[in-house]
mmCIF file of C-alpha atoms in Angstrom:
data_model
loop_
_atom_site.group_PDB
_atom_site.id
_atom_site.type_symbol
_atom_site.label_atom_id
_atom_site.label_comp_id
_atom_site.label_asym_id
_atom_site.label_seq_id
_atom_site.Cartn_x
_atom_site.Cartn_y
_atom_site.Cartn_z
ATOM 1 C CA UNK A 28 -97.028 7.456 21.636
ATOM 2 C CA UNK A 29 -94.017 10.186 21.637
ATOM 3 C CA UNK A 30 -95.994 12.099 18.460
ATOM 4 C CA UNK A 31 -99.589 11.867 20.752
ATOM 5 C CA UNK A 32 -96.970 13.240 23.708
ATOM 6 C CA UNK A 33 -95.196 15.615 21.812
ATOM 7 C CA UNK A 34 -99.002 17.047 20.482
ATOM 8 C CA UNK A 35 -100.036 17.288 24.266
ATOM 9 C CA UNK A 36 -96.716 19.281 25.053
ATOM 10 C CA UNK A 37 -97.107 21.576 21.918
ATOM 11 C CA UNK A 38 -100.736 22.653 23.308
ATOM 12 C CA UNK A 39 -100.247 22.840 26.719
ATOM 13 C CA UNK A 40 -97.102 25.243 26.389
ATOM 14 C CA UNK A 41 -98.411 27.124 23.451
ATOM 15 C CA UNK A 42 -98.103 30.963 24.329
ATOM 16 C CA UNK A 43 -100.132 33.465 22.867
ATOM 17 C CA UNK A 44 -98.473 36.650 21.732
ATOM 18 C CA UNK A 45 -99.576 40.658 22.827
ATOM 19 C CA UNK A 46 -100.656 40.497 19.007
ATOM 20 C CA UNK A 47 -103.173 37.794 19.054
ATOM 21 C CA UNK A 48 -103.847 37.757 22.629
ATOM 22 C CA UNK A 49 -107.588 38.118 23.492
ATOM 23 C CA UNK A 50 -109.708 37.697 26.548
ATOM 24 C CA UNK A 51 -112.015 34.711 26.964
ATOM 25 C CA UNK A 52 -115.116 36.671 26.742
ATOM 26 C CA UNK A 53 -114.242 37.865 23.393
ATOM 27 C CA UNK A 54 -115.141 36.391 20.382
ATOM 28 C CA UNK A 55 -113.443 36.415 17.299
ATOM 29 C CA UNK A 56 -115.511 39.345 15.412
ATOM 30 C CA UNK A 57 -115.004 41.209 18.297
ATOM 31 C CA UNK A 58 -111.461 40.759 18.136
ATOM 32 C CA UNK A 59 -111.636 41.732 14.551
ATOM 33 C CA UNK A 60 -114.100 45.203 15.149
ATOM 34 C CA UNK A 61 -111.363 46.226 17.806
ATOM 35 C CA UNK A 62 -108.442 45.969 16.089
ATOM 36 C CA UNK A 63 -108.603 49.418 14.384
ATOM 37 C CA UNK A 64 -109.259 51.309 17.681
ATOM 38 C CA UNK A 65 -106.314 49.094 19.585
ATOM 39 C CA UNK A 66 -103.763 50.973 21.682
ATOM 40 C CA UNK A 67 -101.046 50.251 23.555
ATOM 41 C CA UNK A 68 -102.166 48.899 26.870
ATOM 42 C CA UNK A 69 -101.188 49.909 30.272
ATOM 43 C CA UNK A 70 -98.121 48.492 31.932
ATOM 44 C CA UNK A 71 -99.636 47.428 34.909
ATOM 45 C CA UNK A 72 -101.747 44.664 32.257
ATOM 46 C CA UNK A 73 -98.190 43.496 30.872
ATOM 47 C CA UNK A 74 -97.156 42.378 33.945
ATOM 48 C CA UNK A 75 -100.589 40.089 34.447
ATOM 49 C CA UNK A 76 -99.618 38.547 31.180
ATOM 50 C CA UNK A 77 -96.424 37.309 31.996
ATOM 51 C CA UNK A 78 -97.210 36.039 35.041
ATOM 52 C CA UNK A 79 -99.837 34.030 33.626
ATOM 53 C CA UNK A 80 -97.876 33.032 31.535
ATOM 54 C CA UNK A 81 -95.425 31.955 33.647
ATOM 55 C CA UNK A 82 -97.795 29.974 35.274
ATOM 56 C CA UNK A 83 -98.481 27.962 31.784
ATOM 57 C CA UNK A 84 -94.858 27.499 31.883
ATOM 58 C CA UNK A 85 -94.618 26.208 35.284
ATOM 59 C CA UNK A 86 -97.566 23.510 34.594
ATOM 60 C CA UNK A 87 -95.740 22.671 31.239
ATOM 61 C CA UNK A 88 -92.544 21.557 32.747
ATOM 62 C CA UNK A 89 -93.950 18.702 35.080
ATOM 63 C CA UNK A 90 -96.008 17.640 32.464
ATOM 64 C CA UNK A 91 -92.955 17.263 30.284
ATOM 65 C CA UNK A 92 -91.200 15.295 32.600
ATOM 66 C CA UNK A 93 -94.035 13.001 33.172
ATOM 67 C CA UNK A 94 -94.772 12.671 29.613
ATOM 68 C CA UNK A 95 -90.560 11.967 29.167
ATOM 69 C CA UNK A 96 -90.635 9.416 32.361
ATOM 70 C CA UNK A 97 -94.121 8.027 30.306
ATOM 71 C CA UNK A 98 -92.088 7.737 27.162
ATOM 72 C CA UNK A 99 -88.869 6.209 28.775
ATOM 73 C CA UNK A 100 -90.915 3.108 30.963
ATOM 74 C CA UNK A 101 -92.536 2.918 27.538
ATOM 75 C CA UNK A 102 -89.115 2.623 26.007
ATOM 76 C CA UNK A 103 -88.135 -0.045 29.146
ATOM 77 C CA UNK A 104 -90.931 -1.915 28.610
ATOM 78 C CA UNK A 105 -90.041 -2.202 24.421
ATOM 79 C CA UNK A 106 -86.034 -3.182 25.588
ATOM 80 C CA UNK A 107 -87.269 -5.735 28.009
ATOM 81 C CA UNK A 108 -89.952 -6.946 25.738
ATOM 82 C CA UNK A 109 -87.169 -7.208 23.218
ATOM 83 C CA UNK A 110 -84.874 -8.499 25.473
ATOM 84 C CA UNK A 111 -87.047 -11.229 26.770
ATOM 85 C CA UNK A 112 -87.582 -12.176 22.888
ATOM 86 C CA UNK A 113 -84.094 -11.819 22.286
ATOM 87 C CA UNK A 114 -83.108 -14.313 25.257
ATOM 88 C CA UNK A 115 -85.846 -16.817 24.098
ATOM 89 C CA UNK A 116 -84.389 -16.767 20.958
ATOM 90 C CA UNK A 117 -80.742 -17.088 22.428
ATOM 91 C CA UNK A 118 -82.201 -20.183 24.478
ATOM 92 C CA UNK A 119 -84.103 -21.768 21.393
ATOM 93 C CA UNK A 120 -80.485 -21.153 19.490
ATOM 94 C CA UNK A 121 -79.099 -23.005 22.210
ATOM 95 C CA UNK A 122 -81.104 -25.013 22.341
ATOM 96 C CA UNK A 123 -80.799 -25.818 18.488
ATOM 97 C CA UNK A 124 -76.791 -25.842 18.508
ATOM 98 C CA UNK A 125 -76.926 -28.257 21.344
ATOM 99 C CA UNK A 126 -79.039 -30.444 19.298
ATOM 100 C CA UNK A 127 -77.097 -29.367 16.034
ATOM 101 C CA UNK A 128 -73.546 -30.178 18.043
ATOM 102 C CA UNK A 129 -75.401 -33.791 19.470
ATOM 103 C CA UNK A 130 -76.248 -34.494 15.758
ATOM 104 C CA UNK A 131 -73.271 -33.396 14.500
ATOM 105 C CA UNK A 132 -71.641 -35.970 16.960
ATOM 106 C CA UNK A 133 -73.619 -38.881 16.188
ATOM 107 C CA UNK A 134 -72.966 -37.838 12.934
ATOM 108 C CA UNK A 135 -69.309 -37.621 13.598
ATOM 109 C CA UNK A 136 -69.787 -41.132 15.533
ATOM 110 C CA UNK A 137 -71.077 -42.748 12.398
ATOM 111 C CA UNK A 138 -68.993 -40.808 10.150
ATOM 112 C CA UNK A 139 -65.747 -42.681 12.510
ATOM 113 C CA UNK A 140 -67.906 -46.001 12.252
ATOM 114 C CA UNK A 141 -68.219 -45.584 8.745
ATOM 115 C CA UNK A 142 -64.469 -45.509 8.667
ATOM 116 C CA UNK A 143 -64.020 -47.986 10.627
ATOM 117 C CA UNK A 144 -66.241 -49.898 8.811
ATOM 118 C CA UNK A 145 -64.612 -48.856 5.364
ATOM 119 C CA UNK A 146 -61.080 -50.040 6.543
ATOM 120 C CA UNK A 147 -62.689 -53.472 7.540
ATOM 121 C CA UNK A 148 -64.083 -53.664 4.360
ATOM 122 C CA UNK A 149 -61.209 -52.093 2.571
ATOM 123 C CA UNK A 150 -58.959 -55.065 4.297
ATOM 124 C CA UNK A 151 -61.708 -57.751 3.313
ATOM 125 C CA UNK A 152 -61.503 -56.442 -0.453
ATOM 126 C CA UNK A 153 -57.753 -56.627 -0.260
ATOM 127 C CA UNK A 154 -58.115 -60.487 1.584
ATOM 128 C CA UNK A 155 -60.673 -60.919 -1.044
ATOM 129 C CA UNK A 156 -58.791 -60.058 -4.208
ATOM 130 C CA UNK A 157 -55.315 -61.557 -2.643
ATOM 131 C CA UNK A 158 -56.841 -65.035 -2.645
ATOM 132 C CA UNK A 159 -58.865 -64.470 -5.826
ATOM 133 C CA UNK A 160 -55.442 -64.404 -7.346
ATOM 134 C CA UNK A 161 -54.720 -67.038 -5.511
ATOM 135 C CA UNK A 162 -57.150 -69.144 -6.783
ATOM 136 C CA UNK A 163 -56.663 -67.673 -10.284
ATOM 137 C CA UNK A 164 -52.789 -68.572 -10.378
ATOM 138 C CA UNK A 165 -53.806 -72.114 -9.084
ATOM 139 C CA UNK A 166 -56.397 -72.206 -11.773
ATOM 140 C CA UNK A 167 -53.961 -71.396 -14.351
ATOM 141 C CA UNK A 168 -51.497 -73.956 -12.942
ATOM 142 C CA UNK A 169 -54.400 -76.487 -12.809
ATOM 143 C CA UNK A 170 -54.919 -75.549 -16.333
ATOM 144 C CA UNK A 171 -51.185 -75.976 -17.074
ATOM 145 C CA UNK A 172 -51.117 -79.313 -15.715
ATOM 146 C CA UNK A 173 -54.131 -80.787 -17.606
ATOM 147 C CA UNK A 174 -52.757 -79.393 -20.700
ATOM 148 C CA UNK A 175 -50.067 -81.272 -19.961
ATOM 149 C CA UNK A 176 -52.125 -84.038 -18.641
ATOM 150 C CA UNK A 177 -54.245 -83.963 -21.597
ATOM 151 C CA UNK A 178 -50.964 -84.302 -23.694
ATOM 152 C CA UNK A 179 -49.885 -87.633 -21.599
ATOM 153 C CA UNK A 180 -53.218 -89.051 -22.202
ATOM 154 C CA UNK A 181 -52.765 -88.508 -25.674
ATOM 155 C CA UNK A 182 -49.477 -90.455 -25.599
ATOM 156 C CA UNK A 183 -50.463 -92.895 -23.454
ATOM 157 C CA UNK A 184 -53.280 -93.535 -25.569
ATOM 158 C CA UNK A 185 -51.551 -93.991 -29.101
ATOM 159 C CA UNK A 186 -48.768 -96.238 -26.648
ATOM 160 C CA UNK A 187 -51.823 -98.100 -25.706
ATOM 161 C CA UNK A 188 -52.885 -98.662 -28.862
ATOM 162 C CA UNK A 189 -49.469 -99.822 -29.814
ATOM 163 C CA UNK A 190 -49.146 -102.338 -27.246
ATOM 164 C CA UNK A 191 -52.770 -103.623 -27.699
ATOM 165 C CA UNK A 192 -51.133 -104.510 -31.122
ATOM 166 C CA UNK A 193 -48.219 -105.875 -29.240
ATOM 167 C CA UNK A 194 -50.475 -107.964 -27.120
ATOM 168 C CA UNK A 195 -52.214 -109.517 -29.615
ATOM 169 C CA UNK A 196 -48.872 -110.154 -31.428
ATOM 170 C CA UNK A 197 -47.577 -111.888 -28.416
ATOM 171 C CA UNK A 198 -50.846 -113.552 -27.674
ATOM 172 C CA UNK A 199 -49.850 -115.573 -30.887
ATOM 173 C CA UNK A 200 -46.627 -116.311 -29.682
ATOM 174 C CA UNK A 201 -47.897 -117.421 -26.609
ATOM 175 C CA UNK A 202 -50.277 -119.816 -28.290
ATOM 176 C CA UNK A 203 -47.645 -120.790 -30.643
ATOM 177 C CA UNK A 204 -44.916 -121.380 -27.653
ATOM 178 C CA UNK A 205 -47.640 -123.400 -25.820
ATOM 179 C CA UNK A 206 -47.888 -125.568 -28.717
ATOM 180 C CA UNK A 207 -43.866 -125.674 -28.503
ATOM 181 C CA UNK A 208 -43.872 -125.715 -25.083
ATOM 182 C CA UNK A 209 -46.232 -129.232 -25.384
ATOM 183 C CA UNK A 210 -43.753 -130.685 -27.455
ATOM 184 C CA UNK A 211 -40.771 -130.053 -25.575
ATOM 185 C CA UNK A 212 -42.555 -131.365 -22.489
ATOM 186 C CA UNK A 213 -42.384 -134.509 -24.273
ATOM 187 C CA UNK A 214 -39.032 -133.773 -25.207
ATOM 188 C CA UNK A 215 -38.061 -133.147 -21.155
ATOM 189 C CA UNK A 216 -39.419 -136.220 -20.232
ATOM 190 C CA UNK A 217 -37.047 -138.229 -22.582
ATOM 191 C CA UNK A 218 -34.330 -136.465 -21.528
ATOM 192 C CA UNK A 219 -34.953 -136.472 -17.673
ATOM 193 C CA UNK A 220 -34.967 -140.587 -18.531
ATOM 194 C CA UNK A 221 -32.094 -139.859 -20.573
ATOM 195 C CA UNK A 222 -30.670 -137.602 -17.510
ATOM 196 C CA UNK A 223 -31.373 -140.529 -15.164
ATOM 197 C CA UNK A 224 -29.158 -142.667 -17.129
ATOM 198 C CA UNK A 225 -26.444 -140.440 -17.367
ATOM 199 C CA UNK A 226 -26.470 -139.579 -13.611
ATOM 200 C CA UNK A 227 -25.865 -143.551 -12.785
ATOM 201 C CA UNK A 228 -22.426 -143.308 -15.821
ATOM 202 C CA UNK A 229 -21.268 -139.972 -13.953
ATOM 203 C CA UNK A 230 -21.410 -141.827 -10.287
ATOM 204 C CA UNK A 231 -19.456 -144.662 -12.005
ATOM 205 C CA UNK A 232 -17.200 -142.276 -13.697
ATOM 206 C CA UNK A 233 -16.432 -140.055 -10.121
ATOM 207 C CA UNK A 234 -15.265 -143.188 -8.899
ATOM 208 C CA UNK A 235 -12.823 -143.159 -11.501
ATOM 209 C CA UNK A 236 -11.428 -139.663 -11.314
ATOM 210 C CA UNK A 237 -11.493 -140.155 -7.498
ATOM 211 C CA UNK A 238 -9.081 -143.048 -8.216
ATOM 212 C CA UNK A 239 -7.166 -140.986 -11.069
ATOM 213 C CA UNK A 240 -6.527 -137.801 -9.319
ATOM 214 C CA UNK A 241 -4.906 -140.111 -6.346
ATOM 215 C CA UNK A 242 -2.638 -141.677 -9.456
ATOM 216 C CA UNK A 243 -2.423 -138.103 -10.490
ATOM 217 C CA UNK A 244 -0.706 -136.965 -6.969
ATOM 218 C CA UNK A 245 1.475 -139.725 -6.469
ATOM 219 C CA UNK A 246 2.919 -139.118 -10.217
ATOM 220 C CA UNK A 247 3.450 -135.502 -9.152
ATOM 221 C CA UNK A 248 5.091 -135.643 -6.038
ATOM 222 C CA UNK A 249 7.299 -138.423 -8.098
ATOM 223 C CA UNK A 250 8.170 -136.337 -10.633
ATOM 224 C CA UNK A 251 9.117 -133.284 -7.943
ATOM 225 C CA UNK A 252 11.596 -135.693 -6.530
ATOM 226 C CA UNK A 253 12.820 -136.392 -10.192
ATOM 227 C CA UNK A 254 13.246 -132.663 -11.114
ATOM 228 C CA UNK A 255 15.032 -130.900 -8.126
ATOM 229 C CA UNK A 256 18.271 -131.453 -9.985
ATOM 230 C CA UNK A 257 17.104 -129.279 -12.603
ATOM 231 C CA UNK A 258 17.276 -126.297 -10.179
ATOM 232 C CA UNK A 259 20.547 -124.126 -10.235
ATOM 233 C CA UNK A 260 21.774 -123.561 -6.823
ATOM 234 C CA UNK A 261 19.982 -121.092 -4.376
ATOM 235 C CA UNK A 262 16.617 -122.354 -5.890
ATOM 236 C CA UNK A 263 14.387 -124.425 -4.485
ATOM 237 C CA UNK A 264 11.819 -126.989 -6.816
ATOM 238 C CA UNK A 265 8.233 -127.379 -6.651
ATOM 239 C CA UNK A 266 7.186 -129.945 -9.465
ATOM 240 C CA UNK A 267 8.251 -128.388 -12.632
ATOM 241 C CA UNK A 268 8.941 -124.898 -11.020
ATOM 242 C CA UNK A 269 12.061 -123.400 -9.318
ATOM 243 C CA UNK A 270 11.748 -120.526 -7.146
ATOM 244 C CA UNK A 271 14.103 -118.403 -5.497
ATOM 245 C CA UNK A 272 13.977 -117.197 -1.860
ATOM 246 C CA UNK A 273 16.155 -113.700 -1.501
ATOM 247 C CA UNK A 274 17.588 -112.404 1.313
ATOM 248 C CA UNK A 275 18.001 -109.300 0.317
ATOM 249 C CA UNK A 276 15.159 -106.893 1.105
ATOM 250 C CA UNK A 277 14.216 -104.357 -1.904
ATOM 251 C CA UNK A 278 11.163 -102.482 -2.873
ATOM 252 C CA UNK A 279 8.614 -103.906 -5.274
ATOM 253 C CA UNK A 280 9.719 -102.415 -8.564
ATOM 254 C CA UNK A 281 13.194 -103.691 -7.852
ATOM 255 C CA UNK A 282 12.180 -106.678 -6.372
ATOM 256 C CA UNK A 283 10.717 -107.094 -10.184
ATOM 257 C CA UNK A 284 13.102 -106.440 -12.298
ATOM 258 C CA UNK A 285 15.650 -108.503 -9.919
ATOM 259 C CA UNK A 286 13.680 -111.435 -10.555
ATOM 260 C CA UNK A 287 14.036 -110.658 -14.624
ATOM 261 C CA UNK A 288 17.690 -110.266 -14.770
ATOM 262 C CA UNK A 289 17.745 -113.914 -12.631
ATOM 263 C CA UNK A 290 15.506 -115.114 -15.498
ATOM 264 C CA UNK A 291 12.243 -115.102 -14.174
ATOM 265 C CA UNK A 292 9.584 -113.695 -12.466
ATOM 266 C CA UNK A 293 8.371 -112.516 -8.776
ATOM 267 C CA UNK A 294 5.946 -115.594 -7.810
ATOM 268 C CA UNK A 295 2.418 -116.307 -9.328
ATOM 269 C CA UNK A 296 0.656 -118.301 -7.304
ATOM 270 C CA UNK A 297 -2.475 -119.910 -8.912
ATOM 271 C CA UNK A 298 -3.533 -122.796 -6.442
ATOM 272 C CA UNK A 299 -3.533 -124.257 -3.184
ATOM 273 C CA UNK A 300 -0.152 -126.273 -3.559
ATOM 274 C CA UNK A 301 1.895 -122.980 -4.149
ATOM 275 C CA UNK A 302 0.493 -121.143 -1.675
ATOM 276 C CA UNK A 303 1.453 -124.098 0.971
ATOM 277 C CA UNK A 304 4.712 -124.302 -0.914
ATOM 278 C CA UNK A 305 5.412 -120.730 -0.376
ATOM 279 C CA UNK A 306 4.152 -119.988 2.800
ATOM 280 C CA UNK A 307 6.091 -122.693 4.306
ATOM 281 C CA UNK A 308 9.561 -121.543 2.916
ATOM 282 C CA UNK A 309 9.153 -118.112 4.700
ATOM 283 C CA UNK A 310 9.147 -116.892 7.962
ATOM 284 C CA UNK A 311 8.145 -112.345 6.980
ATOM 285 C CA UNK A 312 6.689 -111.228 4.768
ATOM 286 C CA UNK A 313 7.767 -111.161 0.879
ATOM 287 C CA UNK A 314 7.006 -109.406 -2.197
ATOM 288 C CA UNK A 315 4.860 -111.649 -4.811
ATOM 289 C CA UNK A 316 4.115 -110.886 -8.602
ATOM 290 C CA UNK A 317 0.666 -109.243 -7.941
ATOM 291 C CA UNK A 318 -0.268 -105.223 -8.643
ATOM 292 C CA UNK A 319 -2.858 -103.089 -9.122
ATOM 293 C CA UNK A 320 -0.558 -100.008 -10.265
ATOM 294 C CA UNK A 321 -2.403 -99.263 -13.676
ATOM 295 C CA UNK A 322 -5.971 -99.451 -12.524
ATOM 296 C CA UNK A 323 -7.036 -99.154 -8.321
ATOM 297 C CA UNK A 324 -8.993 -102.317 -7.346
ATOM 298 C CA UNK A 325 -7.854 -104.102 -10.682
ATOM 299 C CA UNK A 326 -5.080 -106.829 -9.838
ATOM 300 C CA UNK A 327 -2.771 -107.603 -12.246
ATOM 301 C CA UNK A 328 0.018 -110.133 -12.071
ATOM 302 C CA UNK A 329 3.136 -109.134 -13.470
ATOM 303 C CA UNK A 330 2.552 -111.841 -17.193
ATOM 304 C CA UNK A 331 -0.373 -109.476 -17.423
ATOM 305 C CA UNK A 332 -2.697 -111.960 -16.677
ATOM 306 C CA UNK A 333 -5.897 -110.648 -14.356
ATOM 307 C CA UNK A 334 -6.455 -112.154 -10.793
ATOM 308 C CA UNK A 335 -10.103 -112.746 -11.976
ATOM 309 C CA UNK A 336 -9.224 -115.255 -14.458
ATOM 310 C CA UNK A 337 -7.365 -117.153 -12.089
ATOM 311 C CA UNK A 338 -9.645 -117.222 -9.625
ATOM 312 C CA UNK A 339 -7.344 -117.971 -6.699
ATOM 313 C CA UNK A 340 -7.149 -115.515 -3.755
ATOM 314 C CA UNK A 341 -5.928 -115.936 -0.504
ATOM 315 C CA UNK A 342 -6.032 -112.508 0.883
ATOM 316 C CA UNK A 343 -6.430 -111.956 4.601
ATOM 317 C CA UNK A 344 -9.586 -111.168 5.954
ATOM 318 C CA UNK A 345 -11.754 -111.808 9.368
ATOM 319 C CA UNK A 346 -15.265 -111.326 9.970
ATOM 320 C CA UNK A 347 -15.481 -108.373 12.110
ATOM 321 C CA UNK A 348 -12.917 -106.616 9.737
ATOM 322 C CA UNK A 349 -10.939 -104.790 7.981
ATOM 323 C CA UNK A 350 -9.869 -106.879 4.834
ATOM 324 C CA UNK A 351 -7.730 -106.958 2.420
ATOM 325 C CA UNK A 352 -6.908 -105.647 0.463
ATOM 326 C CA UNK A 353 -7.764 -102.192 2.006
ATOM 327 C CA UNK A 354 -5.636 -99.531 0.710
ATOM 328 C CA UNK A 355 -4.393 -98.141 3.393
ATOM 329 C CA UNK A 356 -3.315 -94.304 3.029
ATOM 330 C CA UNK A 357 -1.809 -93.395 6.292
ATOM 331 C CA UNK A 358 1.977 -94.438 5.318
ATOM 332 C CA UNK A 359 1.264 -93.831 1.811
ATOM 333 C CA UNK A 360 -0.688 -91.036 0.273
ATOM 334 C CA UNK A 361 -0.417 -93.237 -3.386
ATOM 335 C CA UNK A 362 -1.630 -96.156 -1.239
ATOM 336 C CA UNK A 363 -1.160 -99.734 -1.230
ATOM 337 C CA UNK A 364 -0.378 -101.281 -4.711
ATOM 338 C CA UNK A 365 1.391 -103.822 -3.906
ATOM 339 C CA UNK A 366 0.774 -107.299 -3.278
ATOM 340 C CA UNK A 367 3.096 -109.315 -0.408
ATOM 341 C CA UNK A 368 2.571 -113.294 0.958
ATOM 342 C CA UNK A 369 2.510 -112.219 5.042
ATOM 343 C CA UNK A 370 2.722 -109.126 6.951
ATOM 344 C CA UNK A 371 5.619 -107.923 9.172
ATOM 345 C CA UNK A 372 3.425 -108.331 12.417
ATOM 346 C CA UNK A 373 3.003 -111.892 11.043
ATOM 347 C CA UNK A 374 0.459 -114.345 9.260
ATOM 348 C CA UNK A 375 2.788 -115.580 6.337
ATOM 349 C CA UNK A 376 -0.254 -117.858 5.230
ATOM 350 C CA UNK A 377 -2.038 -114.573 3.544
ATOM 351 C CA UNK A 378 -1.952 -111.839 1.315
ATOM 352 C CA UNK A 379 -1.609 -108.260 2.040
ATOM 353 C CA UNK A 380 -1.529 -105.189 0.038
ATOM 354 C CA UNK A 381 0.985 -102.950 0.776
ATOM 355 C CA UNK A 382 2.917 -100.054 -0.241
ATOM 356 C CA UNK A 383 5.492 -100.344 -3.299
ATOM 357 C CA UNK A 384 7.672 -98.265 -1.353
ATOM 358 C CA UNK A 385 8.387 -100.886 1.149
ATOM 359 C CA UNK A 386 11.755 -103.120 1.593
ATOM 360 C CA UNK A 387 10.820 -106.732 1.596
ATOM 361 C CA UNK A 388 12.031 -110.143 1.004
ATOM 362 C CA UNK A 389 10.674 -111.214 -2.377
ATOM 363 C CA UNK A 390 10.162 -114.472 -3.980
ATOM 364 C CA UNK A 391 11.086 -115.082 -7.714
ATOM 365 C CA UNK A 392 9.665 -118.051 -9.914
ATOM 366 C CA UNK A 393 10.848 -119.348 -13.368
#
């Protein structure tokens, strides 16, 4: 459009020169046949040139300006065109990064999902694989244990085998003790007659110790009476036994070896007779020859003889308790040793343990 424009301009403003200049009703051989009689023209003609020509020049200016304000809508028209495609392109661009940034979103909404989803299943795995070795260390301790079970089988089987051997062994004892056992059935039955028999002799014969024992007591107390002048003086006689009362109070050890330089002993008493005998000679308590100084719990009377073997006790003792003997710290941290016939609250009929320490009466024997 500007070239057609600029074309238009070029011809409408083209100027023709004094040299080429020619009027309309010439032609061109006529300009040509002319040329070698030309002479300079008159002034007055000059001045009708140039104001034709400044005519030309004065119709060549507006038409510039129109063809310029042509060429600039023209150019308007191109910018708006382009802007119009430009903006539709900025809108379809927007367009497409809206939809872009929504998909990215979504994307980035599923990528956060994902995660999520990846650290629940990360956490499962872990769960997963903490109780698979779980299940694999109980396995291998299941496995331990029926190795082990495996091995008791084993034994239990060859101890099986050996008592099956046993059993029959014994099954022939048993038959062979039945056969035994048949004959000494017989054999009880004789002697349950033979039993029967001897019950009837042992009633008779109780009779008889019933009436010998009574013989037995009256020659006792007899010979008692007979034998108190074999006593030295400050003793006091109990069938063939003297026994010395002190009055003097000494400690247990002392109380011992007091009774050895006299000749004797401190007291054993070894049935019911002595213990009445004693008892009723007393009114405190009193040391008596029993100890349990070597071995606690073991009493021990002082001939070395054990209380077991005797078999006579008469320590104290109630039902709701305590007992003796008790060995009773609180006085003594080495405890109670010591055996005495009473206490010092009282009860001269029974023995207490008691510590060695103590000063008591004490009763001597020979």
């Amino acid at each position: 459009m500007q070239a057609i424009s600029g074309n238009n301009s070029f011809d409408l403003c083209k100027m023709d020169s004094s040299e080429n200049y020619h009027s309309p009703s010439e032609t061109e051989d006529d300009v040509y046949l002319n040329t070698q009689y030309w002479h300079p023209k008159p002034k007055k003609y000059t001045d009708i040139f140039v104001l034709r020509e400044l005519k030309k020049v004065k119709f060549c200016i507006p038409s510039l300006g129109l063809l310029l304000l042509l060429g600039a809508l023209m150019a308007l028209c191109a910018v708006g065109i382009l802007y119009h495609n430009k903006v539709v392109s900025f809108e379809i661009l927007h367009e497409q990064s809206e939809n872009a940034t929504v998909t990215l979103m979504m994307q980035e909404n599923k990528a956060k999902d994902k995660d999520v989803s990846f650290e629940i299943l990360r956490e499962q795995y872990e769960n997963a694989t903490a109780t698979l070795m779980m299940q694999e260390n109980k396995a291998k301790e299941k496995e331990g244990m029926y190795e082990a079970l495996e091995v008791k089988y084993q034994e239990l089987n060859v101890s099986y085998n050996k008592k099956e051997g046993m059993y029959e062994a014994l099954e022939v004892k048993y038959q062979e003790l039945n056969v035994s056992y048949n004959r000494k059935e017989g054999m009880y039955e004789a002697l349950e007659a033979k039993y029967l028999e001897l019950n009837l002799s042992c009633s008779n014969k109780e009779g008889m110790y019933e009436a010998l024992k009574e013989k037995y007591q009256k020659l006792n107390l007899s010979c008692s009476i007979n034998q108190r002048g074999r006593c030295v003086e400050g003793w006091k006689t109990l069938g063939l036994k003297c026994y010395y009362f002190s009055t003097e109070k000494l400690n247990w050890i002392r109380s011992r070896d007091y009774c050895v330089e006299k000749g004797g002993h401190l007291v054993i008493i070894t049935s019911q007779t002595e213990q009445n005998f004693a008892s009723s000679q007393i009114r405190e308590t009193h040391w008596i020859g029993l100890n349990d100084l070597e071995t606690e719990g073991k009493w021990m009377w002082v001939n070395n003889q054990p209380l077991k073997e005797t078999d006579v006790k008469f320590w104290f003792s109630t039902p709701e308790g305590p007992n003796e003997p008790d060995n009773w710290k609180k006085e003594d941290h080495s405890g109670e040793d010591c055996a005495a016939l009473g206490h010092e609250i009282g009860d001269i009929n029974k023995w207490f343990d008691a510590s060695c320490r103590k000063q008591k009466r004490f009763i001597c024997e020979k």
